Amino acid sequence: MSLRRKKARFAANPILDSMSTAVMCLNESLELLYLNPACEVLLGVSARHCGTDPVHKAIPELGRYSSLFRQAIDNGAAYTQREVRLRRNNRQPVNVDCVVTPYTDTDGQANLLLEFLSLEQHLRISREAQMRNQNQANREMLRGLAHEIKNPLGGLRGAAQLLAGQIADAELKDYTGVIIREADRLQRLVDDMLGPRKPPQKKQMNVHEALEHVRQLVSVDLSGSIQIVRDYDPSIPDFEADRSQLIQIFLNLFGNAVNAVGESGNIVLRTRTQRLFTIGAVQHRLVIRVDIQDDGPGIPEELRPKIFHPMVTSRADGHGMGLPIAQYLVHLHGGIIECASRPGETLFSVFLPLDPDRGEIQ
Ligand SMILES: Nc1ncnc2c1ncn2[C@@H]1O[C@H](COP(=O)(O)OP(=O)(O)O)[C@@H](O)[C@H]1O
Ligand SMILES: [Mg+2]
């Protein structure tokens, strides 16, 4: 009957096909009508391979819910099956909530729509939200502290300068020199703690323009034994961003990679676009991904959970403000930074939505 025809129509459904939520449709006999690509990825099965198998054969874990599925069709009532644990081929099991919704298709057939919501994704979203709140609280505290230091510091430096003008003794002048130098050092720290003060001034620009600017800026001081590999996707379209903030982000990450490799090593600058990427609770159709990867020793293990916190550093002359500032500026652009590190390979990925105002709230 119409099973083949229906499968063909479902297979061409661009909306379900492009959703990042895993979706499956079953007919009245609980046979597969359709699996979207997100569902194939989540469950580690292939729609083509499953064909029109009964659901308990295609995904044995769902077999024990068959009678509940049938009841849903009979009663026409939707329900949510919480915490369904699915084992998958060669992969970690996954915990999902399964929303089961009966519907009648255009031919009058009673079918079932199953949506699989990954609990890991929920956890990730709440972790991200928690991190944002924490960053916000840290920033406010640091800014308050920086303001308190700023004014007396200016007075201190001014007084030392006046004093230096009044004394002739070279040895005593050395002391005022120390006060002025140390005050300047503190001033730089305070400026870092205050962070960017202007809201982003966004204009249409290309991400490579900012990356290339940073590469040229940093390359001037690099030793010849540090290789920089560029792996750009030239098809990435222009997008709305604050040029100087984007430069600051890449400068901080690139600077860390240069510090990490030391005398010699490789740094890769990679750009890609990525479809359907969730940041916070917003699902974006298209994001830019900028990878800055180095083959240095990796982030010290004990620092890994807190490198985005302010004043966390392993460098004698570091302020530990590079990553929190980069993270903050990326947030101002609706994006996120992710990091993966092991000895010999550290990867920072900056995700920037190409459509910051057109994300879909889940
Ligand atoms: N690419 C990297 N490789 C190894 N460690 C890194 C890398 N990037 C950052 N780190 C670690 O994170 C810490 C914090 O970085 P950051 O916030 O930029 O501050 P700073 O550079 O002033 O130390 C660094 O001190 C270093 O320990
Ligand atoms: Mg740094």
Coordinates of C-alpha atoms and ligand atoms in Angstrom, one line a residue:
M1 CA 0.0 0.0 0.0
S2 CA 1.1 3.5 0.6
L3 CA 4.0 2.6 2.8
R4 CA 6.6 3.1 0.1
R5 CA 5.0 6.3 -1.1
K6 CA 4.9 7.6 2.5
K7 CA 8.6 6.7 3.0
A8 CA 9.5 8.6 -0.1
R9 CA 7.5 11.6 1.0
F10 CA 9.0 11.6 4.5
A11 CA 12.5 11.1 3.1
A12 CA 12.2 14.4 1.3
N13 CA 10.8 16.3 4.3
P14 CA 13.4 19.1 4.6
I15 CA 12.1 20.4 7.9
L16 CA 12.4 17.1 9.8
D17 CA 15.6 16.3 7.9
S18 CA 17.3 19.4 9.1
M19 CA 16.1 19.3 12.7
S20 CA 18.8 18.6 15.4
T21 CA 16.2 16.9 17.6
A22 CA 16.1 13.1 16.9
V23 CA 12.7 12.2 15.4
M24 CA 11.2 8.9 14.4
C25 CA 7.8 8.1 12.9
L26 CA 6.0 4.7 13.2
N27 CA 2.9 3.4 11.6
E28 CA 0.0 1.7 13.3
S29 CA 1.8 -1.6 13.3
L30 CA 4.8 0.1 15.0
E31 CA 6.9 -0.2 11.8
L32 CA 9.4 2.4 10.9
L33 CA 8.2 5.1 8.5
Y34 CA 10.9 7.6 8.9
L35 CA 14.1 8.4 10.9
N36 CA 15.7 11.8 10.6
P37 CA 19.5 12.2 10.3
A38 CA 19.7 13.5 13.9
C39 CA 18.0 10.2 15.0
E40 CA 20.5 8.1 12.9
V41 CA 23.3 9.9 14.7
L42 CA 21.8 9.6 18.2
L43 CA 20.9 5.9 17.9
G44 CA 23.8 4.9 15.6
V45 CA 21.5 3.3 13.1
S46 CA 21.0 3.9 9.4
A47 CA 17.5 4.7 8.1
R48 CA 18.2 2.8 4.9
H49 CA 19.5 -0.2 6.7
C50 CA 16.4 -0.3 9.0
G51 CA 14.0 0.0 6.1
T52 CA 10.5 -0.6 7.4
D53 CA 11.5 -2.9 10.2
P54 CA 9.2 -3.1 13.3
V55 CA 10.6 -0.8 15.9
H56 CA 11.5 -3.6 18.3
K57 CA 13.7 -5.1 15.6
A58 CA 15.4 -1.8 14.5
I59 CA 15.9 -0.5 18.1
P60 CA 15.5 -3.5 20.5
E61 CA 15.6 -1.2 23.5
L62 CA 12.3 0.4 22.4
G63 CA 10.7 -3.1 22.2
R64 CA 9.6 -3.0 25.8
Y65 CA 7.6 0.2 25.2
S66 CA 5.5 -1.4 22.4
S67 CA 2.4 -1.8 24.4
L68 CA 2.6 1.8 25.6
F69 CA 3.1 3.0 22.0
R70 CA 0.0 1.0 21.0
Q71 CA -2.0 2.5 23.8
A72 CA -1.0 6.0 22.7
I73 CA -2.2 5.3 19.2
D74 CA -5.5 3.8 20.5
N75 CA -6.2 6.6 23.0
G76 CA -4.8 9.4 20.7
A77 CA -3.0 10.7 23.8
A78 CA 0.6 12.0 23.9
Y79 CA 2.9 11.2 26.7
T80 CA 6.6 11.5 27.7
Q81 CA 8.6 8.4 28.6
R82 CA 11.4 9.7 30.9
E83 CA 15.0 8.5 31.1
V84 CA 15.0 5.9 28.4
R85 CA 18.4 4.3 28.3
L86 CA 19.5 3.3 24.8
R87 CA 22.4 1.0 24.1
R88 CA 24.1 1.8 20.8
N89 CA 26.4 0.1 18.4
N90 CA 30.0 0.6 19.5
R91 CA 29.2 3.7 21.4
Q92 CA 28.3 4.9 24.9
P93 CA 24.7 4.3 25.9
V94 CA 22.6 7.5 25.8
N95 CA 19.8 8.6 28.2
V96 CA 16.9 10.3 26.5
D97 CA 13.4 11.5 27.3
C98 CA 11.1 10.2 24.6
V99 CA 8.0 12.3 23.7
V100 CA 5.4 10.1 22.1
T101 CA 2.7 11.8 20.0
P102 CA 0.0 10.1 18.0
Y103 CA -1.0 11.8 14.8
T104 CA -3.2 11.1 11.8
D105 CA -1.6 11.5 8.4
T106 CA -3.3 12.9 5.2
D107 CA -4.4 9.4 4.3
G108 CA -6.2 9.0 7.6
Q109 CA -3.6 6.6 8.9
A110 CA -2.9 6.6 12.7
N111 CA 0.8 7.1 13.2
L112 CA 3.2 7.8 16.0
L113 CA 5.8 10.5 16.3
L114 CA 8.7 9.9 18.7
E115 CA 11.1 12.7 19.7
F116 CA 14.2 11.8 21.5
L117 CA 15.6 14.5 23.8
S118 CA 19.1 13.9 24.9
L119 CA 19.6 14.5 28.6
E120 CA 23.3 15.0 28.0
Q121 CA 22.3 18.0 25.9
H122 CA 20.1 19.4 28.7
L123 CA 23.0 19.0 31.1
R124 CA 25.4 20.8 28.7
I125 CA 22.9 23.7 28.4
S126 CA 22.6 24.0 32.2
R127 CA 26.4 23.8 32.6
E128 CA 26.9 26.5 30.0
A129 CA 24.3 28.7 31.8
Q130 CA 26.0 28.1 35.1
M131 CA 29.3 29.1 33.6
R132 CA 27.9 32.3 32.1
N133 CA 26.4 33.3 35.5
Q134 CA 29.7 32.5 37.2
N135 CA 31.6 34.6 34.7
Q136 CA 29.2 37.4 35.1
A137 CA 29.6 37.4 38.9
N138 CA 33.4 37.2 38.6
R139 CA 33.5 40.1 36.2
E140 CA 31.4 42.3 38.4
M141 CA 33.6 41.5 41.4
L142 CA 36.8 42.2 39.5
R143 CA 35.5 45.4 37.9
G144 CA 34.6 46.7 41.4
L145 CA 38.0 45.8 42.7
A146 CA 39.7 47.3 39.7
H147 CA 37.9 50.6 40.2
E148 CA 38.9 50.8 43.8
I149 CA 42.6 50.3 42.9
K150 CA 42.5 52.6 39.8
N151 CA 42.2 56.0 41.5
P152 CA 44.7 55.6 44.4
L153 CA 47.1 54.1 41.9
G154 CA 46.9 57.2 39.7
G155 CA 47.6 59.4 42.8
L156 CA 50.5 57.2 43.8
R157 CA 52.1 57.4 40.4
G158 CA 51.6 61.1 40.1
A159 CA 53.1 61.7 43.5
A160 CA 56.2 59.6 42.7
Q161 CA 56.6 61.6 39.5
L162 CA 56.5 64.9 41.4
L163 CA 59.0 63.5 43.9
A164 CA 61.3 62.4 41.1
G165 CA 61.2 66.0 39.7
Q166 CA 62.2 67.4 43.1
I167 CA 65.2 65.1 44.0
A168 CA 68.6 65.3 42.5
D169 CA 70.1 62.2 44.2
A170 CA 70.3 59.5 41.5
E171 CA 70.1 56.7 44.0
L172 CA 66.9 58.1 45.4
K173 CA 65.5 58.6 41.9
D174 CA 66.0 54.9 41.4
Y175 CA 63.4 54.4 44.1
T176 CA 60.8 56.7 42.5
G177 CA 61.6 54.8 39.2
V178 CA 60.6 51.5 40.9
I179 CA 57.4 53.1 42.2
I180 CA 56.4 54.4 38.8
R181 CA 57.3 51.1 37.0
E182 CA 55.4 49.0 39.4
A183 CA 52.4 51.4 39.3
D184 CA 52.4 51.0 35.5
R185 CA 52.5 47.2 35.9
L186 CA 49.5 47.3 38.3
Q187 CA 47.8 49.7 35.9
R188 CA 48.0 47.1 33.1
L189 CA 46.6 44.5 35.4
V190 CA 43.7 46.8 36.4
D191 CA 43.0 47.5 32.7
D192 CA 42.9 43.8 32.1
M193 CA 40.5 43.3 35.1
L194 CA 38.2 46.0 33.8
G195 CA 38.1 44.3 30.4
P196 CA 36.4 45.8 27.4
R197 CA 34.3 48.8 28.3
K198 CA 32.5 49.5 25.0
P199 CA 29.6 47.5 23.8
P200 CA 30.3 45.7 20.5
Q201 CA 30.2 48.0 17.4
K202 CA 29.1 45.4 14.9
K203 CA 29.7 45.7 11.2
Q204 CA 29.6 43.3 8.3
M205 CA 33.0 41.7 8.1
N206 CA 34.8 38.5 7.2
V207 CA 36.2 36.3 9.9
H208 CA 39.4 35.7 7.9
E209 CA 40.2 39.4 7.9
A210 CA 40.5 39.4 11.7
L211 CA 42.4 36.1 11.8
E212 CA 44.9 37.3 9.2
H213 CA 45.4 40.5 11.0
V214 CA 46.3 38.6 14.2
R215 CA 48.5 36.2 12.4
Q216 CA 50.5 39.0 10.8
L217 CA 50.7 40.9 14.1
V218 CA 52.0 37.9 16.0
S219 CA 54.2 36.5 13.2
V220 CA 56.5 39.5 13.5
D221 CA 58.0 38.3 16.8
L222 CA 57.9 34.6 16.1
S223 CA 61.0 32.4 15.8
G224 CA 61.4 30.6 12.4
S225 CA 60.8 27.2 14.0
I226 CA 57.2 27.9 14.8
Q227 CA 55.1 26.8 11.8
I228 CA 51.7 28.4 11.3
V229 CA 49.4 26.4 9.1
R230 CA 46.3 28.1 7.6
D231 CA 43.4 25.9 6.8
Y232 CA 40.6 28.3 5.9
D233 CA 37.2 27.7 4.3
P234 CA 37.0 30.6 1.9
S235 CA 33.3 30.2 1.4
I236 CA 32.5 31.4 4.9
P237 CA 30.2 34.4 4.4
D238 CA 30.6 37.9 6.0
F239 CA 28.8 38.4 9.2
E240 CA 28.0 41.1 11.8
A241 CA 30.8 41.4 14.3
D242 CA 33.0 43.9 16.2
R243 CA 36.3 43.9 14.4
S244 CA 38.5 44.9 17.3
Q245 CA 36.8 42.5 19.7
L246 CA 37.2 39.7 17.2
I247 CA 40.9 40.6 16.9
Q248 CA 41.2 40.6 20.7
I249 CA 39.6 37.1 20.9
F250 CA 42.0 35.6 18.4
L251 CA 45.0 37.5 19.7
N252 CA 44.4 36.0 23.2
L253 CA 44.0 32.4 21.9
F254 CA 46.8 32.7 19.4
G255 CA 49.1 34.3 22.0
N256 CA 48.4 31.3 24.3
A257 CA 49.2 28.8 21.6
V258 CA 52.5 30.7 20.9
N259 CA 53.4 30.6 24.6
A260 CA 52.5 26.9 24.7
V261 CA 54.7 25.8 21.8
G262 CA 57.7 27.7 23.1
E263 CA 60.7 27.6 20.8
S264 CA 59.4 25.4 18.1
G265 CA 56.1 23.8 17.2
N266 CA 53.0 23.9 15.0
I267 CA 50.0 26.1 15.2
V268 CA 47.0 25.5 13.0
L269 CA 44.4 28.2 12.3
R270 CA 41.3 26.4 10.9
T271 CA 37.9 27.8 9.9
R272 CA 34.7 25.9 9.0
T273 CA 31.0 26.4 9.0
Q274 CA 28.9 24.0 11.1
R275 CA 25.2 23.4 10.7
L276 CA 22.7 23.1 13.5
F277 CA 24.7 24.1 16.5
T278 CA 23.1 24.7 19.9
I279 CA 24.5 27.5 22.1
G280 CA 22.8 28.0 25.4
A281 CA 19.2 27.3 24.7
V282 CA 19.4 28.7 21.1
Q283 CA 19.7 26.5 18.1
H284 CA 21.5 28.1 15.2
R285 CA 21.2 27.0 11.7
L286 CA 24.8 27.9 10.8
V287 CA 27.8 28.9 12.9
I288 CA 31.4 29.7 12.1
R289 CA 33.9 27.5 13.9
V290 CA 37.4 28.9 14.3
D291 CA 40.0 26.4 15.6
I292 CA 43.3 27.4 17.1
Q293 CA 45.3 24.3 17.6
D294 CA 48.8 23.8 18.9
D295 CA 51.1 20.8 19.5
G296 CA 52.5 22.2 22.8
P297 CA 52.5 20.3 26.1
G298 CA 48.8 20.8 26.8
I299 CA 47.0 22.6 29.6
P300 CA 48.2 21.4 33.0
E301 CA 45.6 18.9 34.3
E302 CA 44.8 20.7 37.5
L303 CA 44.1 24.0 35.6
R304 CA 41.8 22.4 33.0
P305 CA 38.5 22.9 34.9
K306 CA 39.2 26.6 35.7
I307 CA 41.1 28.1 32.8
F308 CA 38.2 30.4 31.9
H309 CA 38.1 31.8 35.4
P310 CA 39.9 35.1 35.9
M311 CA 43.5 35.2 37.3
V312 CA 44.1 31.6 36.7
T313 CA 47.6 31.3 35.1
S314 CA 50.5 28.9 35.0
R315 CA 52.8 31.6 33.6
A316 CA 55.1 33.7 35.8
D317 CA 54.2 36.9 33.9
G318 CA 50.6 35.9 33.1
H319 CA 47.6 37.7 34.4
G320 CA 45.2 34.9 33.7
M321 CA 42.8 37.3 32.0
G322 CA 43.3 36.2 28.4
L323 CA 40.8 33.4 28.3
P324 CA 38.0 35.0 30.5
I325 CA 38.1 38.1 28.3
A326 CA 38.0 36.1 25.1
Q327 CA 35.1 34.1 26.5
Y328 CA 33.3 37.3 27.5
L329 CA 33.8 38.8 24.0
V330 CA 32.6 35.6 22.3
H331 CA 29.5 35.7 24.5
L332 CA 28.8 39.3 23.4
H333 CA 28.7 37.9 19.9
G334 CA 26.2 35.1 20.9
G335 CA 28.9 32.5 20.7
I336 CA 30.9 30.1 22.8
I337 CA 34.5 28.8 23.2
E338 CA 35.2 25.1 23.7
C339 CA 38.5 23.6 24.6
A340 CA 40.0 20.1 24.4
S341 CA 43.6 19.5 25.6
R342 CA 46.0 16.7 26.0
P343 CA 49.8 16.7 25.8
G344 CA 50.8 17.4 22.2
E345 CA 47.4 18.7 21.2
T346 CA 45.4 21.7 22.5
L347 CA 42.4 22.9 20.6
F348 CA 40.4 26.0 21.3
S349 CA 37.3 26.3 19.1
V350 CA 35.4 29.5 18.8
F351 CA 31.8 29.1 17.6
L352 CA 30.1 32.3 16.3
P353 CA 26.6 32.2 15.0
L354 CA 26.1 33.6 11.5
D355 CA 22.5 34.4 12.4
P356 CA 22.8 35.7 16.0
D357 CA 19.2 37.1 16.0
R358 CA 17.7 34.3 14.1
G359 CA 18.3 31.3 16.4
E360 CA 15.4 29.2 17.3
I361 CA 14.5 28.9 21.0
Q362 CA 14.1 25.2 21.8
Ligands
LIG1 N1 47.2 26.6 24.2 C1 47.4 26.3 25.4 N2 48.3 25.3 25.8 C2 48.5 25.1 27.1 N3 48.0 25.8 28.1 C3 47.2 26.8 27.9 C4 46.9 27.1 26.5 N4 46.0 28.2 26.5 C5 45.8 28.5 27.8 N5 46.6 27.7 28.6 C6 46.6 27.7 30.1 O1 45.6 28.5 30.6 C7 46.1 29.5 31.4 C8 45.3 30.8 31.4 O2 45.4 31.4 30.1 P1 45.1 33.0 30.0 O3 43.7 33.2 30.6 O4 45.3 33.4 28.6 O5 46.1 33.7 31.0 P2 47.7 33.9 30.8 O6 48.0 33.7 29.4 O7 47.9 35.3 31.3 O8 48.3 32.8 31.7 C9 47.6 29.7 30.9 O9 48.4 30.2 32.0 C10 47.9 28.2 30.6 O10 48.3 27.5 31.8
MG2 MG 47.0 34.4 27.7

